[in-house]
């Protein structure tokens, strides 16, 4: 049996693998599919994730238990809501990367933890601390600067943050594990995705080109693999560690967007992001304060979720 330190190193490797895929590999991958309709990309992402999700459950020996959830109306209804939210999130992310707005997408994932605090206060009665309230206010200033300079709300950032935040809120009420929840969501979305591809995508790329077909099919496993790595890492790391490491994803996205995709990142964006990074620093401080004196051999397991 590995030591706690060995487990932490292994968990760190798993988590870094997941975040590297979400923050670096996935944006580049979606950039390669920029000429394909986001609807078609997301539909194939769902369709080809389903067999992979089934394979995971077979390997875990939990497929029968997962199938039993289809006889639970409440679980099925909530899974349908989370599936709808995550499909919108994926679609907006694919659109953002394909249209050269990856920096704005990254902003959405930066402000997502602060949106979570606000949603928890509104719907779960969890009062934010003073530092958390200040963090939310600073993030709002950053968004306001972006709104004024761009001449409109950064809707991509806000949609990504709100859909993923609401997704996480609802997932807390669905009493299924990460793998089973992922299976339920893609299973519910599979048939609508097939219908969309067959009837509502005017210019189909699937089977018309070998490279495009391979990319569309591989998008399924690319969706599932980081989720598995994240879930494995989350079991071996403390909540504080996972909470801080989640910023790797939008940071990699910004670096990829600016230095590989050539997206602009001017002075006013730096000022706006400065407010948001300061807000995240305050939020991270609350995570550390919450964990002071509570470090144990068995780490607290955070709730699971899906990023891009």
PDB file of C-alpha atoms in Angstrom:
ATOM      1  CA  UNK A   1       0.000   0.000   0.000  1.00  0.00           C
ATOM      2  CA  UNK A   2       1.548   3.333  -0.996  1.00  0.00           C
ATOM      3  CA  UNK A   3       2.420   5.939   1.601  1.00  0.00           C
ATOM      4  CA  UNK A   4       0.395   9.134   1.897  1.00  0.00           C
ATOM      5  CA  UNK A   5       3.261  11.024   0.227  1.00  0.00           C
ATOM      6  CA  UNK A   6       3.334   8.526  -2.644  1.00  0.00           C
ATOM      7  CA  UNK A   7      -0.407   8.820  -3.017  1.00  0.00           C
ATOM      8  CA  UNK A   8      -0.131  12.619  -3.121  1.00  0.00           C
ATOM      9  CA  UNK A   9       2.483  12.487  -5.879  1.00  0.00           C
ATOM     10  CA  UNK A  10       0.331  10.085  -7.850  1.00  0.00           C
ATOM     11  CA  UNK A  11      -2.750  12.246  -7.292  1.00  0.00           C
ATOM     12  CA  UNK A  12      -0.792  15.301  -8.390  1.00  0.00           C
ATOM     13  CA  UNK A  13       0.201  13.530 -11.617  1.00  0.00           C
ATOM     14  CA  UNK A  14      -3.411  12.536 -12.315  1.00  0.00           C
ATOM     15  CA  UNK A  15      -4.733  16.041 -11.675  1.00  0.00           C
ATOM     16  CA  UNK A  16      -1.987  17.685 -13.752  1.00  0.00           C
ATOM     17  CA  UNK A  17      -2.784  15.302 -16.611  1.00  0.00           C
ATOM     18  CA  UNK A  18      -6.472  16.268 -16.502  1.00  0.00           C
ATOM     19  CA  UNK A  19      -5.762  19.992 -16.318  1.00  0.00           C
ATOM     20  CA  UNK A  20      -3.169  19.807 -19.126  1.00  0.00           C
ATOM     21  CA  UNK A  21      -5.737  18.178 -21.407  1.00  0.00           C
ATOM     22  CA  UNK A  22      -8.484  20.664 -20.484  1.00  0.00           C
ATOM     23  CA  UNK A  23      -6.294  23.765 -20.647  1.00  0.00           C
ATOM     24  CA  UNK A  24      -3.855  22.978 -23.476  1.00  0.00           C
ATOM     25  CA  UNK A  25      -4.737  19.906 -25.537  1.00  0.00           C
ATOM     26  CA  UNK A  26      -8.481  20.524 -25.834  1.00  0.00           C
ATOM     27  CA  UNK A  27      -8.236  24.151 -27.077  1.00  0.00           C
ATOM     28  CA  UNK A  28      -5.696  23.116 -29.734  1.00  0.00           C
ATOM     29  CA  UNK A  29      -7.868  20.139 -30.656  1.00  0.00           C
ATOM     30  CA  UNK A  30     -10.961  22.315 -31.032  1.00  0.00           C
ATOM     31  CA  UNK A  31      -8.936  24.831 -33.055  1.00  0.00           C
ATOM     32  CA  UNK A  32      -8.240  22.044 -35.555  1.00  0.00           C
ATOM     33  CA  UNK A  33     -12.030  21.633 -35.864  1.00  0.00           C
ATOM     34  CA  UNK A  34     -12.737  25.375 -36.089  1.00  0.00           C
ATOM     35  CA  UNK A  35     -14.161  24.972 -39.614  1.00  0.00           C
ATOM     36  CA  UNK A  36     -16.722  22.447 -38.357  1.00  0.00           C
ATOM     37  CA  UNK A  37     -20.030  23.631 -36.881  1.00  0.00           C
ATOM     38  CA  UNK A  38     -19.912  23.721 -33.045  1.00  0.00           C
ATOM     39  CA  UNK A  39     -23.199  21.797 -33.054  1.00  0.00           C
ATOM     40  CA  UNK A  40     -21.637  18.980 -35.063  1.00  0.00           C
ATOM     41  CA  UNK A  41     -18.499  18.950 -32.895  1.00  0.00           C
ATOM     42  CA  UNK A  42     -20.459  18.778 -29.619  1.00  0.00           C
ATOM     43  CA  UNK A  43     -22.843  16.161 -31.043  1.00  0.00           C
ATOM     44  CA  UNK A  44     -19.960  13.876 -32.018  1.00  0.00           C
ATOM     45  CA  UNK A  45     -18.237  14.588 -28.732  1.00  0.00           C
ATOM     46  CA  UNK A  46     -21.313  13.211 -26.970  1.00  0.00           C
ATOM     47  CA  UNK A  47     -21.955  10.315 -29.352  1.00  0.00           C
ATOM     48  CA  UNK A  48     -18.418   8.929 -29.151  1.00  0.00           C
ATOM     49  CA  UNK A  49     -18.097   9.580 -25.423  1.00  0.00           C
ATOM     50  CA  UNK A  50     -20.979   7.163 -24.755  1.00  0.00           C
ATOM     51  CA  UNK A  51     -19.184   3.880 -25.645  1.00  0.00           C
ATOM     52  CA  UNK A  52     -16.172   5.112 -23.709  1.00  0.00           C
ATOM     53  CA  UNK A  53     -18.365   5.852 -20.681  1.00  0.00           C
ATOM     54  CA  UNK A  54     -19.879   2.361 -20.909  1.00  0.00           C
ATOM     55  CA  UNK A  55     -16.387   0.837 -21.084  1.00  0.00           C
ATOM     56  CA  UNK A  56     -15.396   2.732 -17.935  1.00  0.00           C
ATOM     57  CA  UNK A  57     -18.425   1.416 -16.027  1.00  0.00           C
ATOM     58  CA  UNK A  58     -17.757  -2.128 -17.236  1.00  0.00           C
ATOM     59  CA  UNK A  59     -14.191  -1.834 -16.023  1.00  0.00           C
ATOM     60  CA  UNK A  60     -15.382  -0.490 -12.667  1.00  0.00           C
ATOM     61  CA  UNK A  61     -18.123  -3.140 -12.456  1.00  0.00           C
ATOM     62  CA  UNK A  62     -20.829  -0.492 -11.942  1.00  0.00           C
ATOM     63  CA  UNK A  63     -22.706  -0.572 -15.264  1.00  0.00           C
ATOM     64  CA  UNK A  64     -25.715  -2.428 -13.839  1.00  0.00           C
ATOM     65  CA  UNK A  65     -25.942   0.023 -10.952  1.00  0.00           C
ATOM     66  CA  UNK A  66     -25.721   2.958 -13.374  1.00  0.00           C
ATOM     67  CA  UNK A  67     -28.478   1.529 -15.592  1.00  0.00           C
ATOM     68  CA  UNK A  68     -30.733   1.243 -12.541  1.00  0.00           C
ATOM     69  CA  UNK A  69     -30.808   5.053 -12.339  1.00  0.00           C
ATOM     70  CA  UNK A  70     -32.990   5.086 -15.456  1.00  0.00           C
ATOM     71  CA  UNK A  71     -35.809   3.779 -13.221  1.00  0.00           C
ATOM     72  CA  UNK A  72     -35.459   6.751 -10.857  1.00  0.00           C
ATOM     73  CA  UNK A  73     -37.510   9.700 -12.211  1.00  0.00           C
ATOM     74  CA  UNK A  74     -35.942  12.322  -9.925  1.00  0.00           C
ATOM     75  CA  UNK A  75     -32.372  11.262 -10.720  1.00  0.00           C
ATOM     76  CA  UNK A  76     -33.192  11.064 -14.416  1.00  0.00           C
ATOM     77  CA  UNK A  77     -34.821  14.497 -14.416  1.00  0.00           C
ATOM     78  CA  UNK A  78     -31.867  16.141 -12.671  1.00  0.00           C
ATOM     79  CA  UNK A  79     -29.442  14.328 -14.980  1.00  0.00           C
ATOM     80  CA  UNK A  80     -31.380  15.707 -17.957  1.00  0.00           C
ATOM     81  CA  UNK A  81     -30.948  19.241 -16.575  1.00  0.00           C
ATOM     82  CA  UNK A  82     -27.230  18.805 -15.946  1.00  0.00           C
ATOM     83  CA  UNK A  83     -26.827  17.238 -19.389  1.00  0.00           C
ATOM     84  CA  UNK A  84     -28.511  20.242 -21.012  1.00  0.00           C
ATOM     85  CA  UNK A  85     -26.290  22.667 -19.070  1.00  0.00           C
ATOM     86  CA  UNK A  86     -23.032  20.876 -19.858  1.00  0.00           C
ATOM     87  CA  UNK A  87     -23.932  20.578 -23.543  1.00  0.00           C
ATOM     88  CA  UNK A  88     -24.481  24.355 -23.698  1.00  0.00           C
ATOM     89  CA  UNK A  89     -21.173  24.839 -21.865  1.00  0.00           C
ATOM     90  CA  UNK A  90     -19.332  22.599 -24.332  1.00  0.00           C
ATOM     91  CA  UNK A  91     -20.990  24.277 -27.315  1.00  0.00           C
ATOM     92  CA  UNK A  92     -20.043  27.792 -26.190  1.00  0.00           C
ATOM     93  CA  UNK A  93     -16.472  26.645 -25.474  1.00  0.00           C
ATOM     94  CA  UNK A  94     -16.125  25.113 -28.962  1.00  0.00           C
ATOM     95  CA  UNK A  95     -17.594  28.277 -30.497  1.00  0.00           C
ATOM     96  CA  UNK A  96     -15.229  30.518 -28.500  1.00  0.00           C
ATOM     97  CA  UNK A  97     -12.103  28.617 -29.555  1.00  0.00           C
ATOM     98  CA  UNK A  98     -13.225  28.382 -33.179  1.00  0.00           C
ATOM     99  CA  UNK A  99     -13.935  32.126 -33.433  1.00  0.00           C
ATOM    100  CA  UNK A 100     -10.728  33.317 -31.774  1.00  0.00           C
ATOM    101  CA  UNK A 101     -12.206  34.117 -28.350  1.00  0.00           C
ATOM    102  CA  UNK A 102     -10.318  31.616 -26.191  1.00  0.00           C
ATOM    103  CA  UNK A 103      -9.171  34.358 -23.776  1.00  0.00           C
ATOM    104  CA  UNK A 104     -12.803  35.221 -23.073  1.00  0.00           C
ATOM    105  CA  UNK A 105     -13.529  31.519 -22.519  1.00  0.00           C
ATOM    106  CA  UNK A 106     -10.642  31.349 -20.050  1.00  0.00           C
ATOM    107  CA  UNK A 107     -12.116  34.301 -18.180  1.00  0.00           C
ATOM    108  CA  UNK A 108     -15.289  32.268 -17.680  1.00  0.00           C
ATOM    109  CA  UNK A 109     -13.362  29.500 -15.960  1.00  0.00           C
ATOM    110  CA  UNK A 110     -11.454  32.020 -13.845  1.00  0.00           C
ATOM    111  CA  UNK A 111     -14.642  33.536 -12.435  1.00  0.00           C
ATOM    112  CA  UNK A 112     -16.440  30.192 -12.087  1.00  0.00           C
ATOM    113  CA  UNK A 113     -15.315  29.568  -8.449  1.00  0.00           C
ATOM    114  CA  UNK A 114     -16.638  33.012  -7.511  1.00  0.00           C
ATOM    115  CA  UNK A 115     -19.925  32.271  -9.262  1.00  0.00           C
ATOM    116  CA  UNK A 116     -20.089  29.072  -7.201  1.00  0.00           C
ATOM    117  CA  UNK A 117     -19.827  31.129  -4.000  1.00  0.00           C
ATOM    118  CA  UNK A 118     -22.652  33.408  -5.145  1.00  0.00           C
ATOM    119  CA  UNK A 119     -24.879  30.477  -6.162  1.00  0.00           C
ATOM    120  CA  UNK A 120     -24.219  28.719  -2.855  1.00  0.00           C
ATOM    121  CA  UNK A 121     -25.232  31.880  -0.992  1.00  0.00           C
ATOM    122  CA  UNK A 122     -28.449  32.250  -3.007  1.00  0.00           C
ATOM    123  CA  UNK A 123     -29.627  28.643  -3.209  1.00  0.00           C
ATOM    124  CA  UNK A 124     -27.889  26.804  -0.351  1.00  0.00           C
ATOM    125  CA  UNK A 125     -27.882  29.528   2.282  1.00  0.00           C
ATOM    126  CA  UNK A 126     -24.090  29.388   2.593  1.00  0.00           C
ATOM    127  CA  UNK A 127     -23.126  32.903   3.625  1.00  0.00           C
ATOM    128  CA  UNK A 128     -19.854  34.039   2.020  1.00  0.00           C
ATOM    129  CA  UNK A 129     -17.131  35.348   4.299  1.00  0.00           C
ATOM    130  CA  UNK A 130     -16.048  38.963   4.067  1.00  0.00           C
ATOM    131  CA  UNK A 131     -13.049  37.980   1.974  1.00  0.00           C
ATOM    132  CA  UNK A 132     -15.256  35.942  -0.352  1.00  0.00           C
ATOM    133  CA  UNK A 133     -17.684  38.844  -0.673  1.00  0.00           C
ATOM    134  CA  UNK A 134     -14.776  41.162  -1.505  1.00  0.00           C
ATOM    135  CA  UNK A 135     -13.530  38.628  -4.064  1.00  0.00           C
ATOM    136  CA  UNK A 136     -16.922  38.576  -5.781  1.00  0.00           C
ATOM    137  CA  UNK A 137     -16.975  42.398  -5.834  1.00  0.00           C
ATOM    138  CA  UNK A 138     -13.481  42.593  -7.364  1.00  0.00           C
ATOM    139  CA  UNK A 139     -14.422  40.034 -10.018  1.00  0.00           C
ATOM    140  CA  UNK A 140     -17.531  42.095 -10.814  1.00  0.00           C
ATOM    141  CA  UNK A 141     -15.290  45.151 -11.318  1.00  0.00           C
ATOM    142  CA  UNK A 142     -13.134  43.137 -13.730  1.00  0.00           C
ATOM    143  CA  UNK A 143     -16.187  42.029 -15.708  1.00  0.00           C
ATOM    144  CA  UNK A 144     -17.477  45.629 -15.729  1.00  0.00           C
ATOM    145  CA  UNK A 145     -14.173  46.856 -17.217  1.00  0.00           C
ATOM    146  CA  UNK A 146     -14.365  44.225 -19.950  1.00  0.00           C
ATOM    147  CA  UNK A 147     -17.986  45.188 -20.611  1.00  0.00           C
ATOM    148  CA  UNK A 148     -17.190  48.902 -20.963  1.00  0.00           C
ATOM    149  CA  UNK A 149     -14.154  48.378 -23.174  1.00  0.00           C
ATOM    150  CA  UNK A 150     -15.795  45.769 -25.406  1.00  0.00           C
ATOM    151  CA  UNK A 151     -19.066  47.693 -25.687  1.00  0.00           C
ATOM    152  CA  UNK A 152     -21.112  44.789 -24.379  1.00  0.00           C
ATOM    153  CA  UNK A 153     -21.197  42.020 -21.802  1.00  0.00           C
ATOM    154  CA  UNK A 154     -18.526  39.309 -22.173  1.00  0.00           C
ATOM    155  CA  UNK A 155     -21.338  36.826 -22.805  1.00  0.00           C
ATOM    156  CA  UNK A 156     -19.042  33.883 -23.539  1.00  0.00           C
ATOM    157  CA  UNK A 157     -17.351  34.240 -20.135  1.00  0.00           C
ATOM    158  CA  UNK A 158     -20.641  34.693 -18.299  1.00  0.00           C
ATOM    159  CA  UNK A 159     -22.424  31.805 -20.041  1.00  0.00           C
ATOM    160  CA  UNK A 160     -19.510  29.441 -19.390  1.00  0.00           C
ATOM    161  CA  UNK A 161     -19.276  30.477 -15.724  1.00  0.00           C
ATOM    162  CA  UNK A 162     -23.038  30.373 -15.091  1.00  0.00           C
ATOM    163  CA  UNK A 163     -23.714  27.092 -16.908  1.00  0.00           C
ATOM    164  CA  UNK A 164     -20.817  25.326 -15.219  1.00  0.00           C
ATOM    165  CA  UNK A 165     -21.641  26.853 -11.842  1.00  0.00           C
ATOM    166  CA  UNK A 166     -25.301  25.819 -12.097  1.00  0.00           C
ATOM    167  CA  UNK A 167     -24.184  22.422 -13.362  1.00  0.00           C
ATOM    168  CA  UNK A 168     -22.057  21.936 -10.261  1.00  0.00           C
ATOM    169  CA  UNK A 169     -24.888  23.095  -8.008  1.00  0.00           C
ATOM    170  CA  UNK A 170     -27.315  20.585  -9.518  1.00  0.00           C
ATOM    171  CA  UNK A 171     -24.741  17.785  -9.541  1.00  0.00           C
ATOM    172  CA  UNK A 172     -24.526  18.123  -5.764  1.00  0.00           C
ATOM    173  CA  UNK A 173     -28.179  17.031  -5.623  1.00  0.00           C
ATOM    174  CA  UNK A 174     -27.727  14.007  -7.921  1.00  0.00           C
ATOM    175  CA  UNK A 175     -26.555  11.134  -5.747  1.00  0.00           C
ATOM    176  CA  UNK A 176     -24.410   9.398  -8.355  1.00  0.00           C
ATOM    177  CA  UNK A 177     -20.651   9.176  -8.780  1.00  0.00           C
ATOM    178  CA  UNK A 178     -18.611  10.999 -11.401  1.00  0.00           C
ATOM    179  CA  UNK A 179     -18.445   8.109 -13.874  1.00  0.00           C
ATOM    180  CA  UNK A 180     -22.109   7.166 -13.475  1.00  0.00           C
ATOM    181  CA  UNK A 181     -23.211  10.794 -13.751  1.00  0.00           C
ATOM    182  CA  UNK A 182     -21.132  11.264 -16.888  1.00  0.00           C
ATOM    183  CA  UNK A 183     -22.682   8.107 -18.387  1.00  0.00           C
ATOM    184  CA  UNK A 184     -26.225   9.262 -17.601  1.00  0.00           C
ATOM    185  CA  UNK A 185     -25.609  12.658 -19.177  1.00  0.00           C
ATOM    186  CA  UNK A 186     -24.099  11.418 -22.437  1.00  0.00           C
ATOM    187  CA  UNK A 187     -26.670   8.624 -22.651  1.00  0.00           C
ATOM    188  CA  UNK A 188     -29.516  11.143 -22.405  1.00  0.00           C
ATOM    189  CA  UNK A 189     -27.849  13.399 -24.973  1.00  0.00           C
ATOM    190  CA  UNK A 190     -26.850  10.677 -27.445  1.00  0.00           C
ATOM    191  CA  UNK A 191     -30.154  10.318 -29.343  1.00  0.00           C
ATOM    192  CA  UNK A 192     -30.755  14.100 -29.664  1.00  0.00           C
ATOM    193  CA  UNK A 193     -27.143  14.419 -30.859  1.00  0.00           C
ATOM    194  CA  UNK A 194     -27.641  11.784 -33.558  1.00  0.00           C
ATOM    195  CA  UNK A 195     -30.852  13.522 -34.693  1.00  0.00           C
ATOM    196  CA  UNK A 196     -29.054  16.877 -34.810  1.00  0.00           C
ATOM    197  CA  UNK A 197     -26.237  15.478 -36.937  1.00  0.00           C
ATOM    198  CA  UNK A 198     -28.585  13.691 -39.343  1.00  0.00           C
ATOM    199  CA  UNK A 199     -31.255  16.370 -39.761  1.00  0.00           C
ATOM    200  CA  UNK A 200     -30.023  19.793 -38.693  1.00  0.00           C
ATOM    201  CA  UNK A 201     -26.357  20.000 -39.714  1.00  0.00           C
ATOM    202  CA  UNK A 202     -26.369  21.234 -43.328  1.00  0.00           C
ATOM    203  CA  UNK A 203     -22.677  20.610 -44.076  1.00  0.00           C
ATOM    204  CA  UNK A 204     -21.642  17.304 -42.541  1.00  0.00           C
ATOM    205  CA  UNK A 205     -17.930  16.620 -42.128  1.00  0.00           C
ATOM    206  CA  UNK A 206     -18.199  13.133 -40.650  1.00  0.00           C
ATOM    207  CA  UNK A 207     -17.089  10.427 -43.144  1.00  0.00           C
ATOM    208  CA  UNK A 208     -16.312  13.070 -45.788  1.00  0.00           C
ATOM    209  CA  UNK A 209     -12.660  13.350 -44.792  1.00  0.00           C
ATOM    210  CA  UNK A 210     -10.497  10.810 -42.986  1.00  0.00           C
ATOM    211  CA  UNK A 211      -8.701  13.291 -40.739  1.00  0.00           C
ATOM    212  CA  UNK A 212     -11.886  15.168 -39.789  1.00  0.00           C
ATOM    213  CA  UNK A 213     -13.697  11.895 -39.073  1.00  0.00           C
ATOM    214  CA  UNK A 214     -10.857  10.723 -36.832  1.00  0.00           C
ATOM    215  CA  UNK A 215     -10.837  14.030 -34.954  1.00  0.00           C
ATOM    216  CA  UNK A 216     -14.608  13.929 -34.415  1.00  0.00           C
ATOM    217  CA  UNK A 217     -14.560  10.332 -33.172  1.00  0.00           C
ATOM    218  CA  UNK A 218     -11.551  10.933 -30.891  1.00  0.00           C
ATOM    219  CA  UNK A 219     -13.334  13.912 -29.325  1.00  0.00           C
ATOM    220  CA  UNK A 220     -15.376  11.403 -27.296  1.00  0.00           C
ATOM    221  CA  UNK A 221     -12.453   9.777 -25.459  1.00  0.00           C
ATOM    222  CA  UNK A 222     -10.807  13.202 -25.165  1.00  0.00           C
ATOM    223  CA  UNK A 223     -13.896  14.282 -23.247  1.00  0.00           C
ATOM    224  CA  UNK A 224     -13.881  11.268 -20.922  1.00  0.00           C
ATOM    225  CA  UNK A 225     -10.159  10.722 -20.216  1.00  0.00           C
ATOM    226  CA  UNK A 226      -9.517  13.981 -18.302  1.00  0.00           C
ATOM    227  CA  UNK A 227     -12.636  13.347 -16.230  1.00  0.00           C
ATOM    228  CA  UNK A 228     -11.227   9.970 -15.163  1.00  0.00           C
ATOM    229  CA  UNK A 229      -7.826  11.492 -14.378  1.00  0.00           C
ATOM    230  CA  UNK A 230      -9.475  14.303 -12.391  1.00  0.00           C
ATOM    231  CA  UNK A 231     -11.616  11.887 -10.385  1.00  0.00           C
ATOM    232  CA  UNK A 232      -8.561   9.720  -9.607  1.00  0.00           C
ATOM    233  CA  UNK A 233      -6.502  12.731  -8.572  1.00  0.00           C
ATOM    234  CA  UNK A 234      -9.293  14.195  -6.441  1.00  0.00           C
ATOM    235  CA  UNK A 235      -9.358  11.045  -4.316  1.00  0.00           C
ATOM    236  CA  UNK A 236      -5.675  11.428  -3.459  1.00  0.00           C
ATOM    237  CA  UNK A 237      -5.397  15.198  -2.970  1.00  0.00           C
ATOM    238  CA  UNK A 238      -6.773  17.642  -0.455  1.00  0.00           C
ATOM    239  CA  UNK A 239      -9.620  19.938  -1.420  1.00  0.00           C
ATOM    240  CA  UNK A 240      -7.361  22.972  -1.022  1.00  0.00           C
ATOM    241  CA  UNK A 241      -4.858  21.539  -3.500  1.00  0.00           C
ATOM    242  CA  UNK A 242      -7.545  20.789  -6.071  1.00  0.00           C
ATOM    243  CA  UNK A 243      -9.081  24.221  -5.488  1.00  0.00           C
ATOM    244  CA  UNK A 244      -5.805  25.982  -6.280  1.00  0.00           C
ATOM    245  CA  UNK A 245      -4.840  23.691  -9.164  1.00  0.00           C
ATOM    246  CA  UNK A 246      -8.102  24.367 -11.008  1.00  0.00           C
ATOM    247  CA  UNK A 247      -6.636  27.726 -12.098  1.00  0.00           C
ATOM    248  CA  UNK A 248      -4.110  25.820 -14.220  1.00  0.00           C
ATOM    249  CA  UNK A 249      -6.838  25.282 -16.832  1.00  0.00           C
ATOM    250  CA  UNK A 250      -7.728  28.928 -17.649  1.00  0.00           C
ATOM    251  CA  UNK A 251      -4.074  29.950 -17.271  1.00  0.00           C
ATOM    252  CA  UNK A 252      -3.010  27.406 -19.896  1.00  0.00           C
ATOM    253  CA  UNK A 253      -5.927  28.528 -22.065  1.00  0.00           C
ATOM    254  CA  UNK A 254      -4.797  32.173 -21.912  1.00  0.00           C
ATOM    255  CA  UNK A 255      -1.174  31.256 -22.708  1.00  0.00           C
ATOM    256  CA  UNK A 256      -2.293  29.033 -25.585  1.00  0.00           C
ATOM    257  CA  UNK A 257      -4.636  31.709 -26.939  1.00  0.00           C
ATOM    258  CA  UNK A 258      -2.062  34.511 -26.811  1.00  0.00           C
ATOM    259  CA  UNK A 259       1.136  32.705 -27.830  1.00  0.00           C
ATOM    260  CA  UNK A 260      -0.186  29.972 -30.154  1.00  0.00           C
ATOM    261  CA  UNK A 261      -3.437  31.379 -31.527  1.00  0.00           C
ATOM    262  CA  UNK A 262      -2.254  34.996 -31.639  1.00  0.00           C
ATOM    263  CA  UNK A 263      -5.306  36.390 -29.841  1.00  0.00           C
ATOM    264  CA  UNK A 264      -4.961  39.986 -28.563  1.00  0.00           C
ATOM    265  CA  UNK A 265      -4.349  40.666 -24.886  1.00  0.00           C
ATOM    266  CA  UNK A 266      -4.063  44.430 -24.381  1.00  0.00           C
ATOM    267  CA  UNK A 267      -3.558  46.708 -21.412  1.00  0.00           C
ATOM    268  CA  UNK A 268      -7.235  47.042 -20.522  1.00  0.00           C
ATOM    269  CA  UNK A 269      -7.607  43.259 -20.552  1.00  0.00           C
ATOM    270  CA  UNK A 270      -4.605  43.012 -18.240  1.00  0.00           C
ATOM    271  CA  UNK A 271      -6.241  45.494 -15.832  1.00  0.00           C
ATOM    272  CA  UNK A 272      -9.540  43.567 -15.880  1.00  0.00           C
ATOM    273  CA  UNK A 273      -7.784  40.249 -15.384  1.00  0.00           C
ATOM    274  CA  UNK A 274      -5.755  41.860 -12.587  1.00  0.00           C
ATOM    275  CA  UNK A 275      -8.964  42.483 -10.640  1.00  0.00           C
ATOM    276  CA  UNK A 276     -10.071  38.907 -11.251  1.00  0.00           C
ATOM    277  CA  UNK A 277      -6.686  37.405 -10.337  1.00  0.00           C
ATOM    278  CA  UNK A 278      -6.730  39.448  -7.118  1.00  0.00           C
ATOM    279  CA  UNK A 279     -10.222  38.122  -6.410  1.00  0.00           C
ATOM    280  CA  UNK A 280      -8.970  34.586  -6.944  1.00  0.00           C
ATOM    281  CA  UNK A 281      -6.068  35.251  -4.598  1.00  0.00           C
ATOM    282  CA  UNK A 282      -8.519  36.222  -1.851  1.00  0.00           C
ATOM    283  CA  UNK A 283     -10.656  33.159  -2.615  1.00  0.00           C
ATOM    284  CA  UNK A 284      -7.597  30.899  -2.426  1.00  0.00           C
ATOM    285  CA  UNK A 285      -6.734  32.471   0.913  1.00  0.00           C
ATOM    286  CA  UNK A 286     -10.125  31.413   2.277  1.00  0.00           C
ATOM    287  CA  UNK A 287      -9.379  27.834   1.169  1.00  0.00           C
ATOM    288  CA  UNK A 288      -6.109  27.858   3.113  1.00  0.00           C
ATOM    289  CA  UNK A 289      -7.727  29.345   6.210  1.00  0.00           C
ATOM    290  CA  UNK A 290     -10.455  26.710   6.084  1.00  0.00           C
ATOM    291  CA  UNK A 291      -7.853  23.950   6.026  1.00  0.00           C
ATOM    292  CA  UNK A 292      -5.571  25.248   8.782  1.00  0.00           C
ATOM    293  CA  UNK A 293      -5.322  22.591  11.472  1.00  0.00           C
ATOM    294  CA  UNK A 294      -7.441  20.144   9.466  1.00  0.00           C
ATOM    295  CA  UNK A 295      -4.735  18.372   7.458  1.00  0.00           C
ATOM    296  CA  UNK A 296      -5.375  14.633   7.741  1.00  0.00           C
ATOM    297  CA  UNK A 297      -3.917  11.487   6.231  1.00  0.00           C
ATOM    298  CA  UNK A 298      -7.083  10.865   4.256  1.00  0.00           C
ATOM    299  CA  UNK A 299      -7.829  13.909   2.087  1.00  0.00           C
ATOM    300  CA  UNK A 300     -11.247  15.427   1.735  1.00  0.00           C
ATOM    301  CA  UNK A 301     -12.812  14.457  -1.550  1.00  0.00           C
ATOM    302  CA  UNK A 302     -14.199  17.382  -3.526  1.00  0.00           C
ATOM    303  CA  UNK A 303     -17.365  17.214  -5.528  1.00  0.00           C
ATOM    304  CA  UNK A 304     -16.718  16.204  -9.115  1.00  0.00           C
ATOM    305  CA  UNK A 305     -17.494  18.246 -12.155  1.00  0.00           C
ATOM    306  CA  UNK A 306     -16.752  18.646 -15.832  1.00  0.00           C
ATOM    307  CA  UNK A 307     -14.729  21.414 -17.343  1.00  0.00           C
ATOM    308  CA  UNK A 308     -14.405  22.040 -21.062  1.00  0.00           C
TER     309      UNK A 308
END
